[in-house]
Amino acid sequence: MNPFAIAGIQMKISAVSSNVEMMKLKLDITMSLYPWVDMVLFSELCGYGPLTHNAQEIPGEFEKEMQAMAKKHGIWLLPGSIFEKSEGKIYNTATVINPEGEIVTRYRKMFPFYPYEVGVTPGSEFCVFDVPGVARFGLSICYDMWFPETVRTLAVMGAEVILHPTMTGTIDRDVELSIVRAMAAVNQCYFFDVNGLESGGSGRSIVCGPDGRVIYQAEGNEEIFPLELNINRVKRSRELGILRLGQPLKSFRDHIGQFNIYQQGVQLPYLNSLGPLIKPTKLGNLAELKMKEQGYQAPQDPAGYKGFGG
C-alpha cells in the first residue's frame, strides 16, 4: 500500500469580501483535527470569490499567505484558485505549494465557463506535478472536466490523481457528479472534486476511485473530509483492468492515431453549423443577428422557425 491522505475543505464563499482569513482558520482546524493529512484542497475561486474585479496579481500576497500556511503545517496545499490579472488579461489560476512553502507549479483554467465566465482568458498548458515517493498529480478546474480530452491528457502524462477545485451552484451539479465518476473510470485514476458553498457553489463535493466508484460525497453544508488514498489501486487498475475487466488506457494507447477530428486543418462542418458561443435568449431574431454578425448563417427550420428562442 502507498497511502497518501488528502483533505477537501468545502466552505462558504463570499463574493463581496475576502475569504482568505477564513481559509486559514479552516486549515488550522483541519490540521488540528487530522494531523496525519498530507495535502489540503480548497474549491475554485475560494480566496476572493467569483467576481473578476477582485482579480489579484500572481505572485502576490495571497500566495505568500498560503505558502506560510503550507510551511506552518508541513503539507501540500492547493488553495483553490483565484482570478489572476496579468498583462491586461484575467485568468482563473490555481497554485500548488509544497510542505516547505515553495511554489511548485501554477495552472490556468483551460476552459472558462463560456459564455457565462465573461472576460476570462483560457490557459494553454496542462499541469502535472510529482509528490516524491507517492504519485503524479494532475490539476484541472471546474468546466475543464466537461472536455474529456483534458483529463485524458493528464492521465497520458502519468497523472494518477486528478485534483479538481470547482465552483458550481447551477442545476447541472448532478451531471457533474456523473462526469467525475466517468472521468475516474475511463482514465483509471482517483478524482478529487471540491466544490464551495453559497457564492462558491452548492457543495456536494465528490471523490471517486480508479474504478469510478464513489469513495465519498459531501452534502450541502460546510465539511472537512480527509481521505487516505491507496495509490497502488491506480497502478493495478491500469495494469489489470477496471474490476479486472476493461483496460481503457491501454486501448486508447493502441488506437491513438485514429481520431481524425483532432488533425490540424481538418474541416468540421457540423460543429461550424452550430453557431457562435452565445447565451441562449428568448429573442430569436436577436440571436440570428448575432450569428450573422459573427459570420454564421442560421439554419432554416422546415416549419419556418429561426434562431434559438423559446
XYZ file of C-alpha atoms in Angstrom:
310
model
C 0.000 0.000 0.000
C 1.184 3.513 -0.835
C -1.036 5.714 1.393
C -1.475 9.442 0.982
C -4.077 11.489 2.836
C -5.906 14.383 1.190
C -8.456 16.615 2.914
C -11.044 18.552 0.959
C -12.471 21.705 2.534
C -15.989 22.594 1.439
C -16.690 26.050 2.885
C -18.927 29.084 2.449
C -17.576 31.627 -0.028
C -18.377 35.343 -0.070
C -18.491 37.270 -3.330
C -18.107 40.682 -1.706
C -15.296 40.218 0.820
C -12.061 38.250 1.124
C -12.291 34.651 2.288
C -8.564 34.303 2.971
C -8.699 34.581 6.774
C -11.483 32.003 6.918
C -9.433 29.690 4.680
C -6.532 29.986 7.110
C -8.820 29.244 10.061
C -10.331 26.216 8.293
C -6.834 24.973 7.521
C -5.768 25.325 11.155
C -8.877 23.424 12.239
C -8.264 20.696 9.672
C -4.691 20.107 10.769
C -5.641 20.204 14.444
C -8.316 17.548 13.914
C -6.423 15.486 11.341
C -2.665 15.981 11.786
C -1.999 12.919 9.590
C -3.259 14.714 6.456
C -0.600 15.211 3.733
C -2.436 17.541 1.328
C -5.342 20.002 1.540
C -7.520 21.122 -1.378
C -9.928 24.085 -1.420
C -12.587 24.939 -4.014
C -12.387 27.112 -7.131
C -12.177 30.920 -6.611
C -12.181 30.320 -2.875
C -9.885 33.164 -1.867
C -11.728 36.180 -3.249
C -14.957 34.831 -4.725
C -16.398 34.692 -8.254
C -16.149 38.363 -9.332
C -13.386 39.283 -11.760
C -12.949 42.769 -10.296
C -11.334 41.032 -7.302
C -8.557 39.682 -9.527
C -5.091 39.655 -7.944
C -1.572 39.720 -9.322
C 0.428 36.498 -9.150
C 2.847 36.202 -7.446
C 1.296 38.312 -4.729
C 0.079 38.498 -1.149
C -2.380 35.587 -1.493
C 0.329 33.137 -2.468
C 2.636 34.430 0.285
C -0.016 33.805 2.933
C -0.776 30.349 1.569
C 2.931 29.495 1.386
C 3.263 30.386 5.053
C 0.315 28.140 5.924
C 1.709 25.191 3.970
C 5.076 25.550 5.695
C 3.444 26.003 9.116
C 1.635 22.679 8.809
C 4.164 20.843 6.637
C 1.606 19.928 3.982
C 0.992 20.116 0.267
C -1.537 22.912 -0.229
C -3.783 23.742 -3.178
C -5.742 26.825 -2.065
C -8.362 26.534 -4.799
C -7.957 29.199 -7.451
C -8.226 32.969 -7.778
C -8.744 35.325 -10.671
C -5.296 36.446 -11.777
C -4.685 39.710 -13.616
C -1.697 39.666 -15.917
C -0.761 41.937 -18.841
C -4.288 43.242 -19.259
C -5.887 39.793 -19.124
C -7.666 37.793 -16.421
C -7.057 34.094 -15.830
C -8.541 31.577 -13.411
C -5.360 30.318 -11.754
C -4.554 27.620 -9.188
C -1.275 27.286 -7.289
C 0.452 24.185 -5.916
C 2.569 24.667 -2.775
C 4.825 22.040 -1.207
C 5.402 21.365 2.523
C 8.429 23.685 2.526
C 6.171 26.542 1.427
C 7.595 26.644 -2.104
C 5.557 27.226 -5.275
C 5.803 24.001 -7.280
C 3.622 24.968 -10.228
C 0.615 27.027 -11.313
C -2.272 26.155 -13.582
C -4.544 28.423 -15.614
C -8.002 27.017 -16.307
C -8.145 25.929 -19.945
C -11.921 26.061 -20.384
C -13.572 29.094 -18.768
C -17.322 28.599 -18.486
C -18.189 30.438 -21.690
C -20.456 32.188 -22.456
C -21.022 32.905 -18.747
C -17.477 33.322 -17.381
C -17.141 36.574 -19.286
C -13.783 38.288 -19.582
C -11.642 35.327 -18.533
C -8.823 34.210 -20.832
C -8.197 30.447 -21.160
C -4.859 28.951 -20.237
C -2.960 26.767 -22.675
C -0.735 24.474 -20.580
C -1.635 21.172 -18.934
C -0.410 20.768 -15.362
C 1.037 17.711 -13.617
C 3.379 17.560 -10.638
C 5.019 14.830 -8.589
C 4.824 14.189 -4.880
C 8.102 12.296 -4.417
C 7.633 8.676 -3.475
C 3.838 8.935 -3.738
C 2.307 9.681 -7.127
C 1.941 12.071 -10.027
C -0.965 14.501 -9.680
C -2.894 16.349 -12.387
C -4.682 19.649 -11.886
C -7.855 20.826 -13.609
C -10.553 23.346 -12.713
C -14.360 23.049 -12.887
C -15.541 23.223 -16.522
C -12.292 21.625 -17.740
C -13.629 18.167 -16.942
C -16.564 18.589 -19.338
C -13.989 18.094 -22.088
C -12.733 14.501 -21.731
C -9.601 15.343 -23.671
C -8.326 17.370 -20.712
C -8.424 14.591 -18.119
C -7.276 12.025 -20.687
C -4.245 14.180 -21.482
C -3.347 14.394 -17.778
C -3.674 10.610 -17.490
C -1.453 10.082 -20.545
C 1.068 12.406 -18.875
C 1.059 9.974 -15.953
C -1.380 11.598 -13.522
C -2.752 9.069 -11.033
C -4.831 11.544 -9.014
C -6.815 14.439 -10.530
C -7.228 17.399 -8.187
C -10.259 19.392 -9.244
C -11.385 22.569 -7.465
C -14.799 23.601 -8.735
C -17.443 26.279 -8.196
C -20.835 25.001 -9.254
C -24.084 26.388 -7.915
C -26.162 25.647 -11.007
C -28.751 22.932 -11.645
C -26.273 20.774 -13.581
C -24.438 19.617 -10.446
C -25.967 16.150 -10.805
C -24.498 15.945 -14.286
C -21.093 16.920 -12.924
C -21.219 14.150 -10.333
C -21.706 11.632 -13.125
C -18.846 13.193 -15.099
C -16.493 12.796 -12.123
C -17.368 9.108 -11.911
C -16.922 8.654 -15.642
C -13.587 10.503 -15.777
C -12.243 8.461 -12.855
C -13.277 5.212 -14.535
C -12.217 5.816 -18.128
C -8.865 7.234 -17.011
C -8.417 4.732 -14.177
C -7.459 7.375 -11.618
C -8.576 8.978 -8.382
C -10.656 12.105 -8.911
C -10.880 14.590 -6.046
C -13.548 17.250 -6.743
C -14.084 20.023 -4.156
C -16.982 22.452 -4.555
C -17.778 25.550 -2.464
C -20.956 26.875 -0.837
C -23.158 29.973 -1.140
C -21.398 32.266 -3.653
C -18.889 29.451 -4.151
C -21.327 26.723 -5.193
C -23.888 24.234 -3.931
C -21.489 21.806 -2.277
C -21.819 18.074 -2.896
C -18.094 17.622 -3.355
C -17.180 14.129 -4.522
C -14.204 11.773 -4.505
C -14.042 8.727 -6.769
C -11.609 5.845 -7.109
C -9.998 4.375 -10.234
C -12.960 2.056 -10.768
C -15.381 5.015 -10.908
C -16.991 4.166 -7.589
C -17.796 6.938 -5.123
C -15.477 6.957 -2.119
C -17.152 9.953 -0.501
C -19.783 12.524 -1.393
C -20.419 15.587 0.748
C -23.799 17.219 1.255
C -24.791 20.896 1.111
C -23.166 22.037 4.350
C -19.651 23.012 5.403
C -17.453 19.943 5.620
C -13.866 18.850 6.023
C -13.370 15.407 4.529
C -9.979 13.738 4.969
C -9.416 10.568 2.957
C -6.426 8.251 2.800
C -5.901 7.108 -0.791
C -4.165 3.894 -1.802
C -2.276 4.978 -4.924
C -1.369 1.367 -5.754
C -5.011 0.864 -6.722
C -4.396 3.103 -9.735
C -1.372 1.126 -10.875
C -3.181 -2.196 -10.523
C -6.259 -0.904 -12.328
C -4.166 0.343 -15.233
C -2.216 -2.883 -15.454
C -5.014 -5.405 -14.886
C -8.191 -3.529 -15.816
C -11.135 -1.905 -14.039
C -12.551 -4.629 -11.798
C -10.239 -6.904 -13.863
C -12.291 -6.053 -16.938
C -11.779 -3.114 -19.323
C -8.344 -1.565 -19.844
C -9.261 1.797 -21.429
C -5.872 3.481 -21.143
C -4.111 0.609 -22.909
C -6.818 0.510 -25.576
C -6.502 4.261 -26.087
C -2.735 3.890 -26.448
C -3.136 1.192 -29.074
C -5.616 3.230 -31.183
C -4.368 6.744 -30.504
C -3.747 7.632 -34.147
C -7.298 7.074 -35.400
C -9.051 10.259 -34.195
C -9.154 12.342 -37.352
C -11.229 15.162 -35.853
C -8.139 16.308 -33.953
C -5.938 16.692 -37.018
C -4.808 20.248 -37.691
C -6.741 21.882 -40.524
C -9.492 19.236 -40.646
C -12.908 20.514 -41.769
C -15.656 20.303 -39.136
C -18.833 21.372 -40.967
C -21.281 20.077 -38.373
C -19.621 21.841 -35.442
C -19.394 25.029 -37.509
C -23.132 24.815 -38.229
C -23.963 25.163 -34.516
C -23.411 28.925 -34.493
C -21.396 31.121 -32.138
C -20.902 30.626 -28.422
C -23.584 32.957 -27.023
C -26.089 32.818 -24.176
C -29.492 31.357 -25.072
C -32.196 34.013 -25.391
C -35.930 34.183 -25.935
C -35.336 36.726 -28.650
C -34.815 34.527 -31.681
C -34.251 37.458 -34.023
C -31.507 38.893 -31.809
C -29.736 35.535 -31.724
C -29.922 35.316 -35.505
C -28.480 38.826 -35.866
C -25.593 37.942 -33.573
C -24.897 34.833 -35.608
C -24.798 36.827 -38.831
C -22.573 39.448 -37.206
C -20.006 36.751 -36.469
C -20.187 35.251 -39.922
C -22.617 32.406 -39.320
C -25.838 31.716 -41.182
C -28.607 30.270 -39.033
C -30.051 27.044 -40.483
C -33.585 27.328 -41.792
C -36.207 25.286 -39.998
C -38.682 23.487 -42.294
C -41.548 24.879 -40.219
C -40.286 28.412 -40.580
C -38.758 28.732 -37.097
C -35.445 30.570 -36.855
C -32.919 31.221 -34.084
C -32.593 29.950 -30.518
C -35.557 31.492 -28.740
C -38.200 29.799 -26.681
